[in-house]
Structures are given as structure tokens and as C-alpha cells.
Coordinates of C-alpha atoms in Angstrom, one line a residue:
X1 CA 10.9 82.6 41.5
X2 CA 14.2 82.5 43.5
X3 CA 17.4 82.3 41.4
X4 CA 20.0 79.6 42.5
X5 CA 23.7 80.5 42.2
X6 CA 25.5 78.9 39.6
X7 CA 28.3 76.6 41.1
X8 CA 31.8 78.0 40.1
X9 CA 32.9 74.9 38.4
X10 CA 29.8 74.0 36.6
X11 CA 30.3 77.2 34.7
X12 CA 33.6 76.7 34.2
X13 CA 33.1 73.3 32.9
X14 CA 30.4 74.4 30.4
X15 CA 32.6 77.3 29.2
X16 CA 35.2 75.1 28.6
X17 CA 33.2 72.4 26.6
X18 CA 31.7 75.2 24.6
X19 CA 35.4 76.1 23.6
X20 CA 36.4 72.4 22.8
X21 CA 33.4 72.1 20.6
X22 CA 34.2 75.2 18.5
X23 CA 35.7 74.8 14.8
X24 CA 39.4 74.8 14.9
X25 CA 39.9 78.2 13.5
X26 CA 38.0 79.3 16.3
X27 CA 41.5 79.0 18.2
X28 CA 43.5 81.1 15.8
X29 CA 44.6 84.1 17.3
X30 CA 44.0 87.4 15.4
X31 CA 47.0 89.0 14.0
X32 CA 46.6 92.3 16.6
X33 CA 46.6 89.6 19.6
X34 CA 50.1 88.7 18.7
X35 CA 51.8 91.9 19.5
X36 CA 54.5 91.7 21.8
X37 CA 53.2 91.8 25.7
X38 CA 54.6 94.2 28.1
X39 CA 54.3 91.9 31.4
X40 CA 57.3 93.5 33.3
X41 CA 54.7 95.3 35.6
X42 CA 52.7 92.0 36.0
X43 CA 55.8 90.3 36.9
X44 CA 56.9 93.0 39.3
X45 CA 53.6 92.9 41.0
X46 CA 53.6 88.9 41.5
X47 CA 57.4 89.1 42.6
X48 CA 56.4 91.4 45.3
X49 CA 53.4 89.4 46.7
X50 CA 50.7 92.0 45.5
X51 CA 48.4 89.1 44.5
X52 CA 45.3 91.1 44.2
X53 CA 46.8 94.0 42.1
X54 CA 48.6 91.6 39.9
X55 CA 45.1 89.8 39.2
X56 CA 43.7 92.9 38.3
X57 CA 46.6 93.8 35.8
X58 CA 46.1 90.2 34.5
X59 CA 42.5 91.0 33.6
X60 CA 43.6 94.2 32.0
X61 CA 46.2 92.5 29.8
X62 CA 43.8 90.0 28.6
X63 CA 45.3 87.5 26.0
X64 CA 48.8 88.9 26.3
X65 CA 49.4 86.9 29.4
X66 CA 51.5 83.8 28.8
X67 CA 53.1 80.9 30.5
X68 CA 55.6 82.9 32.6
X69 CA 52.9 84.9 34.1
X70 CA 50.6 82.0 34.6
X71 CA 53.2 80.2 36.3
X72 CA 54.3 83.0 38.5
X73 CA 50.4 83.8 39.6
X74 CA 49.8 80.0 40.5
X75 CA 53.0 79.7 42.5
X76 CA 51.8 82.5 44.7
X77 CA 48.0 81.1 44.9
X78 CA 49.6 77.8 45.9
X79 CA 52.0 79.2 48.7
X80 CA 49.1 81.5 50.1
X81 CA 46.4 78.7 49.4
X82 CA 44.5 81.6 48.0
X83 CA 41.4 79.9 46.8
X84 CA 39.4 82.6 45.0
X85 CA 42.7 84.2 43.4
X86 CA 43.7 80.9 41.9
X87 CA 40.2 80.3 40.4
X88 CA 40.4 83.7 38.8
X89 CA 43.8 82.5 37.3
X90 CA 42.2 79.5 36.0
X91 CA 39.3 81.1 34.8
X92 CA 41.6 83.8 32.9
X93 CA 43.0 81.1 31.0
X94 CA 39.5 79.5 29.7
X95 CA 38.1 82.8 28.8
X96 CA 41.4 83.7 26.9
X97 CA 41.3 80.3 25.2
X98 CA 44.8 79.8 26.3
X99 CA 46.0 76.2 26.1
X100 CA 48.1 75.5 29.3
X101 CA 51.1 73.0 28.9
X102 CA 51.3 69.8 31.1
X103 CA 53.2 71.8 33.6
X104 CA 51.0 74.3 34.2
X105 CA 48.0 71.9 34.3
X106 CA 49.7 69.8 36.9
X107 CA 50.3 73.1 38.8
X108 CA 46.8 73.7 38.8
X109 CA 46.1 70.2 40.5
X110 CA 48.7 71.0 43.2
X111 CA 46.9 74.3 43.7
X112 CA 43.3 72.7 44.2
X113 CA 44.9 69.9 46.4
X114 CA 46.6 72.3 48.6
X115 CA 43.1 74.2 48.7
X116 CA 41.6 70.7 49.7
X117 CA 39.0 70.6 46.6
X118 CA 39.5 67.3 45.4
X119 CA 36.3 67.4 43.1
X120 CA 38.0 70.3 41.3
X121 CA 41.3 68.7 41.1
X122 CA 39.8 65.6 39.4
X123 CA 38.0 67.7 36.8
X124 CA 41.4 69.3 35.8
X125 CA 43.1 65.9 35.7
X126 CA 40.1 64.4 33.7
X127 CA 40.4 67.4 31.1
X128 CA 44.0 67.2 30.6
X129 CA 44.8 66.1 26.8
X130 CA 48.5 64.8 27.9
X131 CA 49.7 63.5 31.5
X132 CA 53.0 62.6 32.8
X133 CA 54.0 61.0 35.9
X134 CA 54.2 64.2 37.9
X135 CA 50.2 64.8 37.1
X136 CA 49.4 61.2 38.1
X137 CA 51.5 61.2 41.2
X138 CA 50.1 64.5 42.4
X139 CA 46.6 63.3 42.2
X140 CA 47.4 59.9 43.8
X141 CA 49.3 62.1 46.4
X142 CA 45.7 64.2 46.9
X143 CA 43.6 61.5 47.5
X144 CA 46.2 59.4 49.7
X145 CA 46.7 62.4 52.0
X146 CA 42.7 62.8 52.4
X147 CA 42.3 59.2 53.5
X148 CA 40.9 57.9 50.2
X149 CA 43.1 54.7 49.9
X150 CA 40.9 52.9 47.7
X151 CA 40.6 55.7 45.2
X152 CA 44.4 56.2 45.1
X153 CA 45.0 52.5 44.7
X154 CA 42.7 52.8 41.6
X155 CA 44.4 55.7 40.2
X156 CA 47.7 53.8 40.3
X157 CA 46.3 51.2 38.5
X158 CA 45.0 53.2 35.9
X159 CA 48.4 55.0 35.7
X160 CA 50.1 51.7 35.2
X161 CA 47.7 50.8 32.3
X162 CA 48.1 53.9 30.5
X163 CA 51.9 53.2 30.1
X164 CA 53.3 56.0 32.4
X165 CA 56.2 54.5 34.3
X166 CA 56.0 55.4 38.1
X167 CA 59.0 57.4 39.8
X168 CA 60.3 57.2 43.2
X169 CA 57.8 59.7 44.7
X170 CA 54.9 57.7 42.8
X171 CA 56.0 54.7 44.9
X172 CA 56.8 56.3 48.1
X173 CA 53.0 57.8 48.0
X174 CA 51.7 54.5 47.0
X175 CA 53.4 52.3 50.0
X176 CA 52.1 55.2 52.5
X177 CA 48.7 54.6 51.1
X178 CA 48.7 50.7 51.8
X179 CA 47.0 50.4 55.0
X180 CA 44.9 47.5 56.5
X181 CA 44.4 44.1 55.3
X182 CA 43.9 45.1 51.7
X183 CA 46.1 47.8 51.8
X184 CA 49.1 45.5 52.9
X185 CA 48.1 43.0 50.3
X186 CA 48.4 45.7 47.4
X187 CA 51.4 47.0 49.1
X188 CA 53.2 43.9 48.8
X189 CA 52.4 43.9 45.0
X190 CA 53.9 47.3 44.9
X191 CA 56.8 46.1 46.6
X192 CA 57.2 43.5 43.8
X193 CA 57.3 46.5 41.3
X194 CA 59.7 48.5 43.3
X195 CA 62.0 45.6 43.0
X196 CA 62.1 45.6 39.2
X197 CA 62.4 49.2 39.1
X198 CA 65.7 51.3 39.5
X199 CA 64.0 52.7 42.7
X200 CA 64.4 49.9 45.0
X201 CA 67.6 51.6 46.7
X202 CA 65.9 54.9 46.9
X203 CA 65.8 56.3 50.6
X204 CA 62.2 57.8 50.1
X205 CA 61.1 54.6 48.8
X206 CA 63.0 52.2 51.2
X207 CA 61.4 54.4 53.9
X208 CA 58.3 54.0 53.0
X209 CA 58.5 50.4 52.6
X210 CA 59.6 49.5 56.0
X211 CA 57.2 52.1 57.3
X212 CA 54.4 49.8 55.5
X213 CA 55.8 46.6 56.8
X214 CA 55.9 48.1 60.3
X215 CA 52.5 49.4 60.4
X216 CA 51.3 46.0 59.2
X217 CA 52.9 44.2 62.2
X218 CA 55.7 42.7 60.0
X219 CA 58.7 44.3 62.1
X220 CA 61.0 41.5 60.9
X221 CA 60.4 42.4 56.9
X222 CA 60.9 46.1 57.9
X223 CA 64.0 45.1 59.6
X224 CA 65.1 43.3 56.4
X225 CA 64.1 46.2 54.2
X226 CA 65.9 48.5 56.7
X227 CA 69.2 46.4 56.5
X228 CA 69.3 46.7 52.7
X229 CA 69.1 50.2 52.6
X230 CA 72.5 51.5 51.0
X231 CA 72.0 54.8 53.2
X232 CA 69.9 55.6 56.2
X233 CA 68.5 59.1 57.4
X234 CA 66.6 60.1 60.5
X235 CA 63.5 59.2 58.9
X236 CA 64.2 55.6 58.1
X237 CA 65.9 54.8 61.4
X238 CA 62.9 56.5 63.2
X239 CA 60.4 54.2 61.4
X240 CA 62.1 50.9 62.3
X241 CA 62.5 52.3 65.8
X242 CA 58.7 53.1 66.0
X243 CA 57.9 50.0 64.6
X244 CA 59.1 47.8 67.2
X245 CA 57.7 50.1 69.8
X246 CA 54.3 50.0 68.6
X247 CA 54.3 46.3 68.3
X248 CA 55.5 46.0 71.9
X249 CA 59.0 45.0 70.9
X250 CA 60.4 47.3 73.5
X251 CA 64.0 45.4 74.1
X252 CA 64.4 45.5 70.3
X253 CA 63.6 49.0 70.0
X254 CA 66.1 50.2 72.6
X255 CA 68.6 47.6 71.6
X256 CA 68.5 49.2 68.1
X257 CA 68.4 52.9 69.5
X258 CA 71.4 51.9 71.2
X259 CA 73.2 50.5 68.1
X260 CA 72.3 53.3 65.9
X261 CA 73.3 56.0 68.2
X262 CA 76.8 54.4 68.5
X263 CA 76.7 54.5 64.7
X264 CA 76.4 58.0 64.8
X265 CA 72.6 58.5 64.1
X266 CA 71.1 61.8 64.5
X267 CA 67.8 61.9 66.3
X268 CA 64.8 63.9 66.0
X269 CA 61.8 64.5 68.3
X270 CA 59.9 61.6 66.5
X271 CA 62.8 59.2 67.5
X272 CA 62.7 60.2 71.0
X273 CA 59.0 59.7 71.2
X274 CA 59.3 56.3 70.1
X275 CA 62.1 55.5 72.4
X276 CA 59.9 57.1 75.2
X277 CA 57.2 54.6 74.1
X278 CA 59.7 51.7 74.4
X279 CA 60.6 52.6 78.0
X280 CA 56.9 52.9 79.1
X281 CA 56.4 49.3 78.1
X282 CA 59.5 48.6 80.6
X283 CA 57.9 50.9 83.1
X284 CA 61.5 52.1 84.0
X285 CA 61.2 55.6 85.0
X286 CA 64.7 56.2 86.0
X287 CA 65.7 55.5 82.3
X288 CA 62.9 57.6 81.2
X289 CA 64.1 60.6 83.3
X290 CA 67.5 60.3 82.2
X291 CA 66.2 60.5 78.4
X292 CA 63.9 63.4 79.4
X293 CA 67.1 65.4 80.8
X294 CA 69.0 64.2 77.6
X295 CA 66.2 66.0 75.4
X296 CA 66.4 69.3 77.7
X297 CA 70.0 69.2 77.1
X298 CA 69.7 68.9 73.2
X299 CA 67.6 71.9 73.4
X300 CA 65.0 70.2 71.1
X301 CA 61.9 71.8 70.4
X302 CA 59.2 70.0 72.5
X303 CA 56.5 69.4 69.8
X304 CA 53.3 68.3 71.2
X305 CA 53.7 64.5 70.2
X306 CA 57.0 64.3 72.2
X307 CA 55.4 66.0 75.1
X308 CA 52.7 63.6 75.0
X309 CA 55.0 60.6 75.0
X310 CA 56.4 61.8 78.0
X311 CA 53.2 62.2 79.7
X312 CA 52.5 58.6 78.6
X313 CA 55.8 57.4 79.9
X314 CA 55.5 59.1 83.3
X315 CA 51.9 58.1 83.9
X316 CA 52.8 54.3 82.8
X317 CA 55.7 54.2 85.4
X318 CA 53.6 55.3 88.0
X319 CA 54.7 59.0 88.4
X320 CA 51.6 61.0 87.8
X321 CA 53.0 64.2 89.5
X322 CA 55.5 64.3 86.7
X323 CA 53.3 63.2 84.1
X324 CA 50.7 66.1 85.2
X325 CA 53.8 68.5 85.5
X326 CA 54.6 67.9 81.7
X327 CA 50.7 67.8 80.9
X328 CA 50.1 71.4 82.6
X329 CA 53.4 72.7 80.2
X330 CA 51.8 71.7 77.0
X331 CA 50.8 74.9 75.2
X332 CA 48.6 73.3 72.6
X333 CA 46.9 70.4 73.9
X334 CA 45.4 67.9 71.6
X335 CA 42.8 65.2 72.1
X336 CA 45.7 62.6 72.5
X337 CA 47.3 65.0 75.1
X338 CA 44.2 65.0 77.3
X339 CA 43.7 61.1 76.7
X340 CA 47.0 60.3 77.8
X341 CA 46.6 62.0 81.1
X342 CA 43.2 60.8 81.5
X343 CA 44.3 57.0 80.7
X344 CA 47.1 57.6 83.4
X345 CA 44.9 58.4 86.0
X346 CA 42.5 55.9 85.3
X347 CA 45.0 53.0 85.2
X348 CA 45.6 54.0 89.0
X349 CA 42.2 53.9 89.9
X350 CA 42.3 57.9 90.5
X351 CA 38.5 58.4 89.4
X352 CA 38.2 61.7 91.2
X353 CA 41.1 63.0 89.2
X354 CA 39.7 61.5 86.1
X355 CA 36.5 63.1 86.6
X356 CA 37.9 66.7 87.5
X357 CA 40.5 66.8 84.4
X358 CA 37.6 65.7 82.0
X359 CA 35.4 68.5 83.3
X360 CA 38.5 70.8 82.8
X361 CA 38.5 69.5 79.3
X362 CA 34.9 70.4 78.7
X363 CA 35.2 73.5 80.4
X364 CA 38.2 74.6 77.8
X365 CA 35.8 73.9 75.1
X366 CA 38.7 73.6 72.7
X367 CA 39.0 70.2 72.0
X368 CA 36.0 67.5 71.5
X369 CA 36.4 64.3 73.3
X370 CA 36.8 61.1 71.3
X371 CA 36.0 57.4 72.0
X372 CA 39.5 57.1 73.6
X373 CA 38.6 59.8 76.2
X374 CA 35.4 58.2 76.9
X375 CA 36.9 54.8 77.4
X376 CA 39.4 56.5 79.8
X377 CA 36.6 58.1 81.9
X378 CA 34.2 55.3 82.0
X379 CA 37.3 53.1 83.3
X380 CA 38.4 55.6 86.0
X381 CA 34.8 55.8 87.2
X382 CA 34.9 52.1 87.4
X383 CA 37.7 51.3 89.3
X384 CA 37.0 54.8 91.5
X385 CA 33.9 53.6 92.5
X386 CA 31.8 56.7 90.7
X387 CA 29.3 54.4 89.0
X388 CA 26.4 57.1 88.9
X389 CA 29.0 60.0 87.4
X390 CA 30.5 57.4 84.6
X391 CA 26.7 56.5 83.5
X392 CA 26.1 60.5 83.3
X393 CA 29.1 61.1 81.5
X394 CA 28.2 58.1 79.2
X395 CA 25.0 59.6 78.5
X396 CA 26.1 62.8 77.9
X397 CA 28.6 62.0 75.4
X398 CA 26.7 59.4 73.5
X399 CA 23.8 61.7 73.2
X400 CA 24.4 64.9 74.5
X401 CA 26.4 68.1 73.0
X402 CA 29.7 66.6 73.4
X403 CA 28.7 63.8 71.0
X404 CA 31.4 60.9 70.2
X405 CA 31.2 57.9 68.4
X406 CA 30.1 55.2 70.7
X407 CA 31.0 51.6 70.3
X408 CA 30.7 48.1 72.0
X409 CA 33.6 48.5 73.9
X410 CA 32.0 51.7 75.7
X411 CA 28.8 49.7 76.6
X412 CA 31.3 47.1 77.9
X413 CA 32.7 49.6 80.5
X414 CA 29.2 50.7 81.7
X415 CA 28.4 47.0 82.2
X416 CA 31.7 46.4 84.2
X417 CA 31.0 49.8 86.1
X418 CA 27.6 48.6 87.1
X419 CA 28.8 45.3 87.9
X420 CA 31.8 46.5 90.2
X421 CA 29.2 48.7 92.1
X422 CA 27.1 45.5 92.8
X423 CA 24.2 47.0 90.5
X424 CA 23.6 43.7 88.8
X425 CA 20.0 44.2 87.8
X426 CA 20.7 47.5 86.3
X427 CA 23.7 46.4 84.3
X428 CA 21.4 43.3 83.0
X429 CA 18.6 45.7 81.9
X430 CA 21.4 48.2 80.4
X431 CA 22.7 44.7 78.3
X432 CA 19.0 44.3 77.3
X433 CA 18.7 47.8 75.9
X434 CA 22.0 47.8 74.1
X435 CA 21.8 48.7 70.1
X436 CA 24.7 46.0 69.8
X437 CA 24.6 42.1 70.9
X438 CA 26.5 41.6 73.8
X439 CA 29.9 40.0 73.7
X440 CA 31.4 37.1 75.8
X441 CA 33.4 39.6 77.7
X442 CA 30.6 41.9 78.6
X443 CA 28.5 38.7 79.6
X444 CA 31.5 37.1 81.5
X445 CA 31.8 40.4 83.4
X446 CA 28.1 40.5 84.4
X447 CA 28.5 36.6 85.1
X448 CA 31.3 37.2 87.7
X449 CA 29.2 40.2 89.3
X450 CA 26.4 37.9 89.5
X451 CA 28.5 35.2 91.3
X452 CA 29.8 38.0 93.6
X453 CA 26.6 39.3 94.6
X454 CA 24.6 36.0 94.5
X455 CA 22.3 36.9 91.8
X456 CA 21.3 33.3 91.1
X457 CA 18.4 34.1 88.6
X458 CA 20.4 36.7 86.3
X459 CA 23.3 34.5 86.4
X460 CA 21.6 31.6 85.2
X461 CA 20.1 33.8 81.9
X462 CA 23.5 35.2 81.4
X463 CA 25.4 31.8 81.8
X464 CA 22.8 30.4 79.0
X465 CA 23.7 33.1 76.8
X466 CA 27.3 32.9 77.2
X467 CA 27.5 29.2 76.5
X468 CA 25.7 29.6 73.4
X469 CA 28.5 32.1 72.3
X470 CA 31.2 30.0 73.8
X471 CA 30.1 26.4 74.6
X472 CA 33.7 25.1 75.2
X473 CA 34.7 28.0 77.5
X474 CA 35.3 26.0 81.1
X475 CA 35.6 29.3 82.8
X476 CA 31.5 29.9 82.5
X477 CA 30.8 26.4 83.8
X478 CA 33.1 26.9 86.9
X479 CA 31.8 30.3 87.7
X480 CA 28.0 29.0 87.3
X481 CA 28.9 26.0 89.5
X482 CA 30.4 28.0 92.2
X483 CA 27.3 30.5 91.9
X484 CA 24.9 27.6 92.8
X485 CA 27.2 26.2 95.5
X486 CA 27.2 29.8 97.0
X487 CA 23.6 30.0 97.0
X488 CA 23.5 26.1 98.6
X489 CA 22.1 24.7 95.3
X490 CA 24.5 21.7 95.7
X491 CA 22.5 19.5 93.3
X492 CA 22.6 22.1 90.3
X493 CA 26.5 22.8 91.2
X494 CA 27.2 19.0 90.9
X495 CA 25.0 18.7 87.6
X496 CA 27.1 21.4 86.0
X497 CA 30.4 19.8 86.8
X498 CA 29.2 16.4 85.5
X499 CA 28.1 18.5 82.3
X500 CA 31.8 19.6 82.2
X501 CA 33.0 15.9 82.5
X502 CA 30.6 14.5 79.8
X503 CA 31.6 17.2 77.4
X504 CA 35.2 16.6 78.3
X505 CA 36.1 20.2 78.8
X506 CA 39.3 20.9 80.6
X507 CA 39.9 24.1 82.5
X508 CA 43.3 25.4 81.7
X509 CA 45.5 25.9 84.8
X510 CA 46.3 29.5 86.1
X511 CA 50.1 30.6 85.4
X512 CA 51.9 33.7 86.1
X513 CA 53.1 35.7 83.2
X514 CA 56.2 36.3 85.3
X515 CA 58.8 34.1 85.4
X516 CA 60.7 33.4 88.7
X517 CA 64.3 34.5 87.4
X518 CA 62.4 38.0 86.3
X519 CA 60.6 38.6 90.0
X520 CA 63.8 40.1 91.7
X521 CA 65.0 42.1 88.3
X522 CA 65.8 45.6 89.4
X523 CA 65.6 48.3 86.9
X524 CA 69.3 48.1 86.3
X525 CA 68.7 44.6 85.1
X526 CA 65.9 45.5 83.1
X527 CA 68.5 48.0 81.3
X528 CA 71.4 45.3 81.2
X529 CA 68.7 42.8 79.7
X530 CA 67.7 45.3 77.0
X531 CA 71.5 45.9 76.1
X532 CA 71.8 48.9 78.1
X533 CA 75.0 47.9 80.5
X534 CA 77.0 50.8 81.6
X535 CA 77.6 52.2 85.1
X536 CA 74.9 54.7 84.5
X537 CA 72.6 52.5 82.8
X538 CA 71.8 55.0 79.7
X539 CA 74.6 57.4 79.8
X540 CA 76.6 55.7 77.2
X541 CA 74.0 56.3 74.7
X542 CA 74.6 60.0 74.6
X543 CA 78.1 60.2 74.9

């Protein structure tokens, strides 16, 4: 019979359990084991970075290895993320019946977390006869970093029930894990515990709190936390600016940046990336160029996230030549880098450039396209009149080698792609074959195409389905009535309008989102409106 290999930790667990089941006298060390240990060679090997040699020496010394040697060895394994070597240290502890203190067991937890072995981490934690706040926090942090938020929250509750008091690092880790609707609700409860603890004014906890509120869209609550901080650092300042920018509150983000700069705030590349996001919302390209020049003068390292923000800013401001120049200078492009450039071309209807850049991305074969990549390509093909190419790329990504997760939004893009090209019957058939039920937006897109291309039969079917989803949407009745009128079916058009009157459905009047006082605003006016009011617009920000 073929022998199966026993998993490493399965063996360790059984060895450890067999030790526990032995009588107490089994753990008594014979007198000849208690001789003074000569560990100078072992420590020298460890301190010189000769990990393999140190492990070999450890095996030779056997039971003479004590706390200091184990600690030195584990720290080396953690720093080097040496999985097999760290497991050998752990195995040596078990085989020699060494009972490590809480500190060493916690270092084992940290080691397995660094090596991304969560199952082994949890096993070590569960076997601990005694735990402290550092042990709990290390395990909670491990689950949080891997995205297992519910497990991290459950462990936090267990820690509280065990009587262990959380420290500032525990609170900061937990607040970072509180994302989403359920996580935010739990985060509010953690905030209550923070208020009752002595760590409310701690900079780490405060920064995590305002970051949690900002990511949940509660920017005003985040600002309240920020204003109550006894001291502020670049992390907390960047978090609140980023919170405003991500919520589309560009004026507030720029105003706060100006205020903090005047107070002497030191900024890093993340701060400038957030400010660039706010400037792209204003489409203020001149301000963005000045900020870009300022970053160059400061000689800040151009991390990818900062370069991505520059690509996005120049694209949204319409300066695609600058955007592509920055994109070409990115040495290590991420999927966000490609997406920023693809979205920029797509929003300006440059379908040919979108497809060329996408093909370049696939030829490099370093980064796998994701859902945003596909949305950008489909949108670019739609506005560029490249329906066949768009459908081809959709099929390749949804079922081909570059497979990405496809959602209802991607199917909606294909429907819009075909509808704009006048291929109404093909779009209608595509909707019928979708694995998702069509949304009102998808059906509305097809209904508009039916009106534009006088496809009355399909338009009637689509309008009926749309009215089942949104029976009080006046726009559907208006398009259907116009469709009948365009086809010369005046009686049907009249009956639709009578139905609207009977149901007392009122069509909302069309409105412009730009007020008359903003139509003639120049870039200088926008800068002044956001609190930037010097002769050179933003030069005073950097003085």
C-alpha cells in the first residue's frame, strides 16, 4: 500500500498530548541533565546569522537548551520567516519536554503568523496553559490581517470574558477590523469600551477610531474624534483627509489640508495621494500640476500608490498625455495602476487606446485583470463603437484563461455596448441568457435602445418587465409612449398616457446639477471656493 505522509502538526500534536498524559514524575529532570549548559557557541552562531548551524548545535545540546537560546533562535526565524527552521525549534521544545513560558509561546504565535500559518498559530494558542494580553492581541491581529474579521471579533469577545484587559494595541487592532455594516456596529461598541479605558487619548487608538468612522462614511464623527486627539501625527492627519476625499467632500479635504499645513503638519506620500484624489474631484489640473511639482521638489519616494493617484488625477482632469507619461514611469505596476489608466481612456471615449493598453497588459502577463479592469474595457469599447471586440474580451475574461469574477455590472455593460451599437435583438437575447435576473438599469438601457431604433416588439416586452420592477417609474411610461408615437401607433401612445394620469404618476422635471453661479467659475474661483486664495493659488500651502 502507498504510505501517506503524516502532516507536521498532526505529529507534533500527538507528541505533545502524549507528554501531557504522562505522570508528573515523567517531567522530572534526571540529575545528570541539570549540569551547567555551555551555550556560548550556540549564541554566537545565532547572533552571526548562521541559523542552520545554530539549529544543528541545538540538536547536539539537547536538554541543555534553555530560554535565552530558544528566544534568540525564534527571533531569527521570525525575522527571516524561516518556516522549517522555526518548526524545528518548536519540535525541539516538545521533544525535550521543555515547558516554555508565556513569552516564548507568544513568540511562537508571532512566528506562525509571520509565516501565514494560521491553523498552527491557533493550535499553539489553544495549547497555552496561561495567556496574557499580548498573546490575545497577537492572535487577533493575525486573523485581522488575513481578513478573517468575524473570527477576530469573536476572539476579542472571548478575551474580555476571560478577564484579560485589552491594551492600546488590542483596541487599535480591533477598530481596524471593524469594517462593513456589521463591523461598524461592533466598532461603536468597542468605542464605548475605549471611552471607559485609559487609552481614549492614545494616538494609535484615536487614529484607528477616526479611520473606522471615515471608512464607514461617518466623516463628521471622524472629525470629532480628530479634534479631540491630544496630539496628532501624520497618520491621523492623513486618515481624516483621506476620509473626506473618499466621500467626495473635496472642498473639506483641501481646506483641512491647508489648515494642517499652516499648523506645521508633516505630510507623507499617502497624504499627498489623498489630496490628489480631492483635486481630481475638482478637475483642477493646474492645482494638481503644482502639487506634483511640489512632491518632486520634496524628493519624496514615488511609491506606486502615489503614482496611481497622479495617473487618476491627470486622467480625470482630461490631460491624458501627462497621465500616460506618469503611467509609463511606474516601475512596478499593480492592477490599480493599469485600471487607473484604462478608466481614464474609457471615460474620454478612447476605445482604441483602451483595447491597446489592455492587450499590452495581457502581453506582459504579470498582473491578472480584475473586475474593474473588465468594466473599464467594456465601457471604453461601448463609447468607442467597438461592440464585437468588447463582447470578445468579455467572453475571454469570463470563461477564458484570464478569468476574473464577473458580476451583474459587467453584464449590464455588455447590454449597453450592444444597445448603443443598435444590436437590440442581440442585446435582448443576451439578457435572456444571463445567469442573473436583469436589473432596472439594464432593462432601462435596452428600452432606450428600442426607442432609438424603433424595435417596438422587444420594447413592449422590456417595458412590461421594467414596470414589474418599478411600477411607479414615470420614465418607463414616457419612453414607451414615445416608442409607440415614433412607430405611428397613436392609440397605444394615448392609452399609456391615460394610464399615467389614472395612476397619478408625475414625471420629475429635468434639472441641471450645475447652478448658474458656478457656470462661469474659473479654476482660480474654484481654488478660492475651497479656501485656496493666494496669488499663485496653492503656493502658500507649501511656504
